């Protein structure tokens, strides 16, 4: 299938495959780094829970310390840690509930911790403080107070709360270990994806380059061979156009077009030869016509020369006739009339000769009138002979 694609399609396919592979690689690496970031954020969250649990335990200790200090000293100054501890414990407990809202087991432990702390305050801490105040006010011995403290009821609740906080911290520690391992695994996976993916992308690029190079080189060599054959004048080369490559098809179209152009040029050259032959024949005919015209002109010139001689003789005869007529005077009016007619005829002959000369001068342009002029001259000659 790849071999049937055109060169441009092969290039598009190769680059698209590499880009797609790199995109998948980048997406996988990005997902790996997202997992690392999620694990890091989870670890930060776990550290916050552990910190809040430790602060909650410290507030319980402050409450217990304030209670015991007041029992011993019976002074209100020792109750300051107790009051502050109660307020801070409530804040830390709320913070822990908010941080572990997605953990039902931790929520259960925190609820038990809150109940135990409330019972501890109501059943032990506040009653012991009240008993201390009462004994001090009545100046009574501390036997009842000692018995209440040594009963261990308040300590049991304190130990229970310590245990709950320890469970909360232990659960978070386990989550921390698991999340740290997940973060390490995600980091190693991201690195592995980048290394293996980069190597795979390089291998894929080399494979596609080799396949594309081999295919393109073969097609280019065919195109070069076709171009060389066309340059050498061989226009009957069979070019394989079965593939979808643009070059073989382009060279095949060029060869066909050149063949058609050469055929058209050959036909035009043949037509030009025929036209030249026709022009040559027409030139020969024109040369013959010109030769005939030249011969006719020569003959007409000779005729005109003869006519001029005849006119001269006629003029001499007319002079002689005029002389005779002068000497004879009025002897014959008919002779005078004849002479006048003769002179008029001579003037007409002269005008006719002048017209003939003009026609002879334009003989090169009006050769088609030669025959008619010759006829006119022959008529004049006949008249001249008649007058003579």
CSV table of C-alpha atoms in Angstrom, one decimal:
chain,number,residue,atom,x,y,z
A,1,UNK,CA,0.0,0.0,0.0
A,2,UNK,CA,2.8,2.4,0.8
A,3,UNK,CA,4.4,1.9,-2.6
A,4,UNK,CA,1.2,2.9,-4.3
A,5,UNK,CA,1.2,6.4,-2.7
A,6,UNK,CA,2.5,9.4,-4.4
A,7,UNK,CA,5.8,11.1,-3.3
A,8,UNK,CA,3.9,13.9,-1.5
A,9,UNK,CA,1.5,11.4,0.1
A,10,UNK,CA,4.5,9.3,1.3
A,11,UNK,CA,6.1,12.4,2.8
A,12,UNK,CA,2.8,13.4,4.5
A,13,UNK,CA,2.3,9.9,5.8
A,14,UNK,CA,5.9,9.6,7.2
A,15,UNK,CA,5.9,12.9,9.0
A,16,UNK,CA,2.3,12.4,10.3
A,17,UNK,CA,3.4,9.0,11.7
A,18,UNK,CA,6.4,10.5,13.4
A,19,UNK,CA,4.4,13.4,14.8
A,20,UNK,CA,1.6,11.1,16.0
A,21,UNK,CA,4.2,8.9,17.7
A,22,UNK,CA,5.8,11.9,19.4
A,23,UNK,CA,2.4,13.2,20.4
A,24,UNK,CA,1.6,9.9,22.1
A,25,UNK,CA,5.0,9.9,23.7
A,26,UNK,CA,4.6,13.4,25.0
A,27,UNK,CA,1.0,12.7,26.2
A,28,UNK,CA,2.3,9.6,28.1
A,29,UNK,CA,5.1,11.5,29.6
A,30,UNK,CA,2.8,14.3,30.6
A,31,UNK,CA,0.5,11.8,32.2
A,32,UNK,CA,3.4,10.4,34.1
A,33,UNK,CA,4.4,13.8,35.4
A,34,UNK,CA,0.8,14.5,36.3
A,35,UNK,CA,0.8,11.3,38.4
A,36,UNK,CA,4.1,12.5,40.0
A,37,UNK,CA,2.4,15.9,40.8
A,38,UNK,CA,-0.7,14.2,42.1
A,39,UNK,CA,1.4,12.0,44.4
A,40,UNK,CA,3.4,15.0,45.6
A,41,UNK,CA,0.2,16.9,46.3
A,42,UNK,CA,-1.1,13.9,48.2
A,43,UNK,CA,2.1,13.7,50.2
A,44,UNK,CA,1.8,17.3,51.1
A,45,UNK,CA,-1.8,16.7,52.1
A,46,UNK,CA,-0.8,13.7,54.3
A,47,UNK,CA,1.9,15.8,56.0
A,48,UNK,CA,-0.8,18.4,56.7
A,49,UNK,CA,-3.0,15.8,58.3
A,50,UNK,CA,-0.1,14.5,60.4
A,51,UNK,CA,0.7,18.0,61.5
A,52,UNK,CA,-2.9,18.8,62.4
A,53,UNK,CA,-3.1,15.5,64.4
A,54,UNK,CA,0.1,16.4,66.3
A,55,UNK,CA,-1.3,19.8,67.0
A,56,UNK,CA,-4.6,18.3,68.2
A,57,UNK,CA,-2.7,16.0,70.6
A,58,UNK,CA,-0.7,18.9,71.9
A,59,UNK,CA,-3.9,20.8,72.7
A,60,UNK,CA,-5.2,17.7,74.6
A,61,UNK,CA,-2.0,17.7,76.6
A,62,UNK,CA,-2.3,21.4,77.3
A,63,UNK,CA,-5.9,20.8,78.6
A,64,UNK,CA,-4.6,18.0,80.8
A,65,UNK,CA,-1.6,20.1,82.0
A,66,UNK,CA,-3.8,23.0,82.8
A,67,UNK,CA,-6.2,20.8,84.8
A,68,UNK,CA,-3.5,19.1,86.8
A,69,UNK,CA,-1.7,22.5,87.4
A,70,UNK,CA,-4.9,23.9,88.8
A,71,UNK,CA,-5.6,20.8,90.9
A,72,UNK,CA,-2.1,21.2,92.5
A,73,UNK,CA,-1.9,25.0,92.8
A,74,UNK,CA,-5.6,25.9,92.9
A,75,UNK,CA,-4.7,29.1,91.0
A,76,UNK,CA,-6.7,30.3,87.9
A,77,UNK,CA,-3.4,31.2,86.1
A,78,UNK,CA,-2.9,27.4,85.5
A,79,UNK,CA,-6.2,27.3,83.6
A,80,UNK,CA,-4.9,29.4,80.7
A,81,UNK,CA,-3.4,26.4,78.8
A,82,UNK,CA,-6.7,24.6,79.4
A,83,UNK,CA,-8.9,27.4,77.9
A,84,UNK,CA,-6.6,28.0,75.0
A,85,UNK,CA,-6.3,24.2,74.4
A,86,UNK,CA,-10.0,23.7,74.2
A,87,UNK,CA,-10.4,26.5,71.6
A,88,UNK,CA,-7.4,25.3,69.5
A,89,UNK,CA,-8.5,21.6,69.7
A,90,UNK,CA,-11.9,22.5,68.2
A,91,UNK,CA,-10.1,24.3,65.4
A,92,UNK,CA,-7.6,21.5,64.7
A,93,UNK,CA,-10.5,18.9,64.8
A,94,UNK,CA,-12.4,20.9,62.2
A,95,UNK,CA,-9.3,21.2,60.1
A,96,UNK,CA,-8.7,17.4,60.3
A,97,UNK,CA,-12.3,16.7,59.2
A,98,UNK,CA,-11.9,19.0,56.3
A,99,UNK,CA,-8.6,17.5,55.2
A,100,UNK,CA,-9.9,13.9,55.4
A,101,UNK,CA,-13.3,14.5,54.0
A,102,UNK,CA,-12.7,11.9,51.3
A,103,UNK,CA,-11.6,9.2,53.8
A,104,UNK,CA,-14.6,7.7,55.6
A,105,UNK,CA,-12.5,5.7,58.0
A,106,UNK,CA,-10.6,8.8,59.2
A,107,UNK,CA,-14.0,10.6,59.5
A,108,UNK,CA,-15.2,7.8,61.8
A,109,UNK,CA,-12.1,8.1,64.0
A,110,UNK,CA,-12.3,11.9,64.2
A,111,UNK,CA,-16.0,11.7,65.2
A,112,UNK,CA,-15.0,9.2,68.0
A,113,UNK,CA,-12.2,11.6,69.0
A,114,UNK,CA,-14.6,14.5,69.2
A,115,UNK,CA,-17.1,12.5,71.3
A,116,UNK,CA,-14.4,11.3,73.7
A,117,UNK,CA,-13.0,14.8,74.1
A,118,UNK,CA,-16.4,16.1,74.9
A,119,UNK,CA,-17.1,13.4,77.5
A,120,UNK,CA,-13.6,13.9,78.9
A,121,UNK,CA,-14.3,17.5,79.5
A,122,UNK,CA,-17.9,17.0,80.8
A,123,UNK,CA,-17.2,13.9,83.0
A,124,UNK,CA,-13.6,14.5,84.2
A,125,UNK,CA,-11.9,17.8,83.5
A,126,UNK,CA,-14.6,20.2,84.4
A,127,UNK,CA,-15.9,18.2,87.5
A,128,UNK,CA,-12.3,17.9,88.8
A,129,UNK,CA,-11.8,21.7,88.4
A,130,UNK,CA,-15.1,22.3,90.1
A,131,UNK,CA,-14.2,19.9,93.0
A,132,UNK,CA,-10.8,21.7,93.4
A,133,UNK,CA,-12.6,25.0,93.7
A,134,UNK,CA,-15.1,23.6,96.2
A,135,UNK,CA,-12.5,22.0,98.4
A,136,UNK,CA,-10.4,25.1,98.4
A,137,UNK,CA,-13.4,27.3,99.2
A,138,UNK,CA,-14.4,25.1,102.1
A,139,UNK,CA,-10.8,24.4,103.2
A,140,UNK,CA,-11.4,20.7,103.0
A,141,UNK,CA,-8.7,18.1,102.7
A,142,UNK,CA,-7.9,16.7,99.2
A,143,UNK,CA,-8.9,13.1,99.9
A,144,UNK,CA,-11.9,13.2,97.7
A,145,UNK,CA,-9.9,14.9,94.9
A,146,UNK,CA,-7.1,12.5,95.2
A,147,UNK,CA,-9.5,9.6,95.0
A,148,UNK,CA,-11.1,11.1,91.9
A,149,UNK,CA,-7.8,11.5,90.2
A,150,UNK,CA,-6.3,8.2,91.2
A,151,UNK,CA,-9.4,6.4,89.9
A,152,UNK,CA,-7.9,6.9,86.4
A,153,UNK,CA,-11.2,7.7,84.7
A,154,UNK,CA,-9.8,10.9,83.1
A,155,UNK,CA,-6.6,9.1,82.1
A,156,UNK,CA,-8.5,6.4,80.4
A,157,UNK,CA,-10.3,8.9,78.2
A,158,UNK,CA,-7.0,10.7,77.5
A,159,UNK,CA,-5.3,7.4,76.6
A,160,UNK,CA,-8.3,6.6,74.3
A,161,UNK,CA,-7.9,10.0,72.5
A,162,UNK,CA,-4.2,9.4,72.2
A,163,UNK,CA,-4.9,6.0,70.6
A,164,UNK,CA,-7.4,7.6,68.2
A,165,UNK,CA,-4.9,10.2,67.1
A,166,UNK,CA,-2.2,7.5,66.8
A,167,UNK,CA,-4.5,5.5,64.5
A,168,UNK,CA,-5.2,8.7,62.5
A,169,UNK,CA,-1.5,9.4,62.2
A,170,UNK,CA,-0.7,5.7,61.5
A,171,UNK,CA,-3.3,5.6,58.7
A,172,UNK,CA,-1.8,8.7,57.2
A,173,UNK,CA,1.7,7.3,57.5
A,174,UNK,CA,0.6,4.2,55.5
A,175,UNK,CA,-0.9,6.5,52.9
A,176,UNK,CA,2.3,8.5,52.8
A,177,UNK,CA,4.4,5.4,52.2
A,178,UNK,CA,2.0,4.2,49.5
A,179,UNK,CA,1.9,7.7,47.9
A,180,UNK,CA,5.6,8.0,48.0
A,181,UNK,CA,5.9,4.7,46.3
A,182,UNK,CA,3.4,5.8,43.7
A,183,UNK,CA,5.3,9.0,43.1
A,184,UNK,CA,8.5,7.0,42.7
A,185,UNK,CA,6.8,4.6,40.3
A,186,UNK,CA,5.3,7.4,38.3
A,187,UNK,CA,8.6,9.2,38.1
A,188,UNK,CA,10.4,6.0,36.9
A,189,UNK,CA,7.6,5.4,34.4
A,190,UNK,CA,7.8,8.9,33.0
A,191,UNK,CA,11.6,8.5,32.6
A,192,UNK,CA,11.2,5.1,31.0
A,193,UNK,CA,8.5,6.4,28.6
A,194,UNK,CA,10.8,9.3,27.6
A,195,UNK,CA,13.8,7.1,27.0
A,196,UNK,CA,12.1,4.2,25.3
A,197,UNK,CA,9.7,6.5,23.4
A,198,UNK,CA,12.6,8.6,22.2
A,199,UNK,CA,14.5,5.6,21.1
A,200,UNK,CA,11.4,4.1,19.4
A,201,UNK,CA,10.7,7.5,17.7
A,202,UNK,CA,14.3,7.5,16.4
A,203,UNK,CA,14.0,3.9,15.1
A,204,UNK,CA,10.7,4.7,13.5
A,205,UNK,CA,12.1,7.8,11.8
A,206,UNK,CA,15.1,5.8,10.5
A,207,UNK,CA,12.8,3.1,9.2
A,208,UNK,CA,10.5,5.5,7.5
A,209,UNK,CA,13.4,7.4,6.1
A,210,UNK,CA,14.9,4.2,4.7
A,211,UNK,CA,11.6,3.1,3.1
A,212,UNK,CA,10.9,6.5,1.8
A,213,UNK,CA,14.4,7.0,0.5
A,214,UNK,CA,14.5,3.6,-1.3
A,215,UNK,CA,11.1,4.2,-2.9
A,216,UNK,CA,11.8,7.8,-3.8
A,217,UNK,CA,15.3,7.0,-5.1
A,218,UNK,CA,14.0,4.3,-7.4
A,219,UNK,CA,11.3,6.6,-8.8
A,220,UNK,CA,13.8,9.4,-9.2
A,221,UNK,CA,16.2,7.1,-11.1
A,222,UNK,CA,13.4,6.2,-13.5
A,223,UNK,CA,12.6,9.8,-14.0
A,224,UNK,CA,16.3,10.6,-14.6
A,225,UNK,CA,16.5,7.8,-17.2
A,226,UNK,CA,13.3,9.1,-18.9
A,227,UNK,CA,14.7,12.7,-19.0
A,228,UNK,CA,18.0,11.5,-20.4
A,229,UNK,CA,16.2,9.5,-23.2
A,230,UNK,CA,14.1,12.5,-24.0
A,231,UNK,CA,17.2,14.8,-24.1
A,232,UNK,CA,18.8,12.3,-26.6
A,233,UNK,CA,15.8,12.6,-28.8
A,234,UNK,CA,14.3,9.3,-28.0
A,235,UNK,CA,10.6,10.0,-27.6
A,236,UNK,CA,9.3,6.4,-27.7
A,237,UNK,CA,10.5,5.4,-24.3
A,238,UNK,CA,8.0,3.4,-22.3
A,239,UNK,CA,7.5,5.1,-18.9
A,240,UNK,CA,5.9,3.2,-16.1
A,241,UNK,CA,2.9,5.2,-14.8
A,242,UNK,CA,1.2,2.4,-12.9
A,243,UNK,CA,2.2,4.0,-9.5
A,244,UNK,CA,0.8,7.2,-8.1
A,245,UNK,CA,4.1,9.1,-8.3
A,246,UNK,CA,3.9,12.5,-9.9
A,247,UNK,CA,7.3,12.4,-11.7
A,248,UNK,CA,6.7,9.4,-14.1
A,249,UNK,CA,3.3,10.8,-15.0
A,250,UNK,CA,4.8,14.3,-15.6
A,251,UNK,CA,7.6,12.9,-17.8
A,252,UNK,CA,5.1,10.7,-19.7
A,253,UNK,CA,3.0,13.8,-20.4
A,254,UNK,CA,6.1,15.8,-21.4
A,255,UNK,CA,7.2,13.1,-23.8
A,256,UNK,CA,3.8,12.8,-25.5
A,257,UNK,CA,3.6,16.6,-25.8
A,258,UNK,CA,7.1,16.8,-27.3
A,259,UNK,CA,6.1,14.0,-29.8
A,260,UNK,CA,3.0,16.0,-30.8
A,261,UNK,CA,4.9,19.2,-31.2
A,262,UNK,CA,7.6,17.5,-33.4
A,263,UNK,CA,4.8,16.1,-35.6
A,264,UNK,CA,3.2,19.5,-35.9
A,265,UNK,CA,6.6,21.1,-36.7
A,266,UNK,CA,7.2,18.4,-39.4
A,267,UNK,CA,3.8,19.0,-41.0
A,268,UNK,CA,4.4,22.7,-41.0
A,269,UNK,CA,7.9,22.2,-42.6
A,270,UNK,CA,6.3,20.0,-45.4
A,271,UNK,CA,3.7,22.7,-46.0
A,272,UNK,CA,6.4,25.3,-46.2
A,273,UNK,CA,8.3,23.3,-48.8
A,274,UNK,CA,5.2,23.0,-50.9
A,275,UNK,CA,4.6,26.8,-50.6
A,276,UNK,CA,8.2,27.5,-51.6
A,277,UNK,CA,7.8,25.2,-54.7
A,278,UNK,CA,4.7,27.0,-55.6
A,279,UNK,CA,6.4,30.4,-55.3
A,280,UNK,CA,9.3,29.1,-57.4
A,281,UNK,CA,6.9,28.0,-60.2
A,282,UNK,CA,5.1,31.4,-60.1
A,283,UNK,CA,8.4,33.2,-60.2
A,284,UNK,CA,9.4,31.2,-63.4
A,285,UNK,CA,6.0,32.0,-65.0
A,286,UNK,CA,6.5,35.7,-64.1
A,287,UNK,CA,10.0,35.6,-65.6
A,288,UNK,CA,8.6,34.2,-68.8
A,289,UNK,CA,5.9,36.8,-68.9
A,290,UNK,CA,8.5,39.6,-68.4
A,291,UNK,CA,10.6,38.1,-71.2
A,292,UNK,CA,7.6,38.1,-73.5
A,293,UNK,CA,6.8,41.7,-72.6
A,294,UNK,CA,10.5,42.7,-73.3
A,295,UNK,CA,10.3,41.0,-76.7
A,296,UNK,CA,7.0,42.8,-77.5
A,297,UNK,CA,8.5,46.1,-76.4
A,298,UNK,CA,11.5,45.6,-78.6
A,299,UNK,CA,9.3,44.9,-81.6
A,300,UNK,CA,7.1,47.9,-80.9
A,301,UNK,CA,10.2,50.1,-80.7
A,302,UNK,CA,11.3,48.9,-84.1
A,303,UNK,CA,7.9,49.6,-85.5
A,304,UNK,CA,7.9,53.1,-84.0
A,305,UNK,CA,11.3,53.8,-85.6
A,306,UNK,CA,9.9,52.7,-89.0
A,307,UNK,CA,6.9,54.9,-88.4
A,308,UNK,CA,9.1,57.9,-87.6
A,309,UNK,CA,11.0,57.3,-90.9
A,310,UNK,CA,7.7,57.1,-92.8
A,311,UNK,CA,6.5,60.3,-91.2
A,312,UNK,CA,9.7,62.1,-92.2
A,313,UNK,CA,9.2,61.0,-95.8
A,314,UNK,CA,5.6,62.1,-95.6
A,315,UNK,CA,6.7,65.5,-94.2
A,316,UNK,CA,9.2,65.9,-97.1
A,317,UNK,CA,6.6,65.0,-99.6
A,318,UNK,CA,4.2,67.5,-98.0
A,319,UNK,CA,6.9,70.2,-98.3
A,320,UNK,CA,7.4,69.4,-101.9
A,321,UNK,CA,3.6,69.5,-102.5
A,322,UNK,CA,3.4,72.8,-100.7
A,323,UNK,CA,6.1,74.2,-102.9
A,324,UNK,CA,4.3,73.0,-106.0
A,325,UNK,CA,1.1,74.4,-104.7
A,326,UNK,CA,2.7,77.8,-104.1
A,327,UNK,CA,4.1,77.9,-107.6
A,328,UNK,CA,0.9,76.9,-109.1
A,329,UNK,CA,-1.0,79.5,-107.0
A,330,UNK,CA,-4.6,79.5,-107.6
A,331,UNK,CA,-4.4,77.0,-110.3
A,332,UNK,CA,-6.1,74.4,-108.4
A,333,UNK,CA,-8.2,75.1,-105.3
A,334,UNK,CA,-8.8,71.4,-105.1
A,335,UNK,CA,-5.1,70.8,-104.7
A,336,UNK,CA,-4.9,73.3,-101.9
A,337,UNK,CA,-7.8,71.7,-100.2
A,338,UNK,CA,-6.1,68.3,-100.6
A,339,UNK,CA,-2.9,69.7,-99.1
A,340,UNK,CA,-4.7,71.2,-96.2
A,341,UNK,CA,-6.4,67.9,-95.6
A,342,UNK,CA,-3.0,66.2,-95.8
A,343,UNK,CA,-1.6,68.6,-93.2
A,344,UNK,CA,-4.5,68.0,-90.9
A,345,UNK,CA,-3.9,64.2,-91.3
A,346,UNK,CA,-0.2,64.7,-90.6
A,347,UNK,CA,-1.1,66.6,-87.4
A,348,UNK,CA,-3.3,63.8,-86.4
A,349,UNK,CA,-0.6,61.4,-87.2
A,350,UNK,CA,1.9,63.4,-85.0
A,351,UNK,CA,-0.6,63.4,-82.1
A,352,UNK,CA,-1.1,59.7,-82.6
A,353,UNK,CA,2.7,59.1,-82.6
A,354,UNK,CA,3.1,61.2,-79.4
A,355,UNK,CA,0.3,59.1,-77.7
A,356,UNK,CA,2.1,55.9,-78.8
A,357,UNK,CA,5.3,57.2,-77.3
A,358,UNK,CA,3.5,57.8,-74.0
A,359,UNK,CA,2.0,54.4,-74.1
A,360,UNK,CA,5.4,52.9,-74.8
A,361,UNK,CA,6.9,54.7,-71.8
A,362,UNK,CA,4.3,53.1,-69.6
A,363,UNK,CA,4.7,49.7,-71.2
A,364,UNK,CA,6.4,48.2,-68.1
A,365,UNK,CA,3.2,48.9,-66.1
A,366,UNK,CA,0.6,48.4,-68.8
A,367,UNK,CA,1.9,45.4,-70.7
A,368,UNK,CA,-1.6,44.1,-71.1
A,369,UNK,CA,-2.3,47.0,-73.6
A,370,UNK,CA,0.6,46.2,-76.0
A,371,UNK,CA,-1.5,44.3,-78.4
A,372,UNK,CA,-4.1,47.1,-78.8
A,373,UNK,CA,-1.3,49.7,-79.3
A,374,UNK,CA,0.4,47.5,-82.0
A,375,UNK,CA,-3.0,47.3,-83.7
A,376,UNK,CA,-3.3,51.2,-83.6
A,377,UNK,CA,0.2,51.6,-84.9
A,378,UNK,CA,-0.5,49.2,-87.8
A,379,UNK,CA,-3.6,51.2,-88.6
A,380,UNK,CA,-1.6,54.4,-88.6
A,381,UNK,CA,1.0,52.8,-90.8
A,382,UNK,CA,-1.7,51.7,-93.2
A,383,UNK,CA,-3.1,55.3,-93.3
A,384,UNK,CA,0.4,56.6,-93.9
A,385,UNK,CA,1.0,54.2,-96.7
A,386,UNK,CA,-2.4,55.4,-98.1
A,387,UNK,CA,-1.4,59.0,-97.8
A,388,UNK,CA,2.0,58.3,-99.3
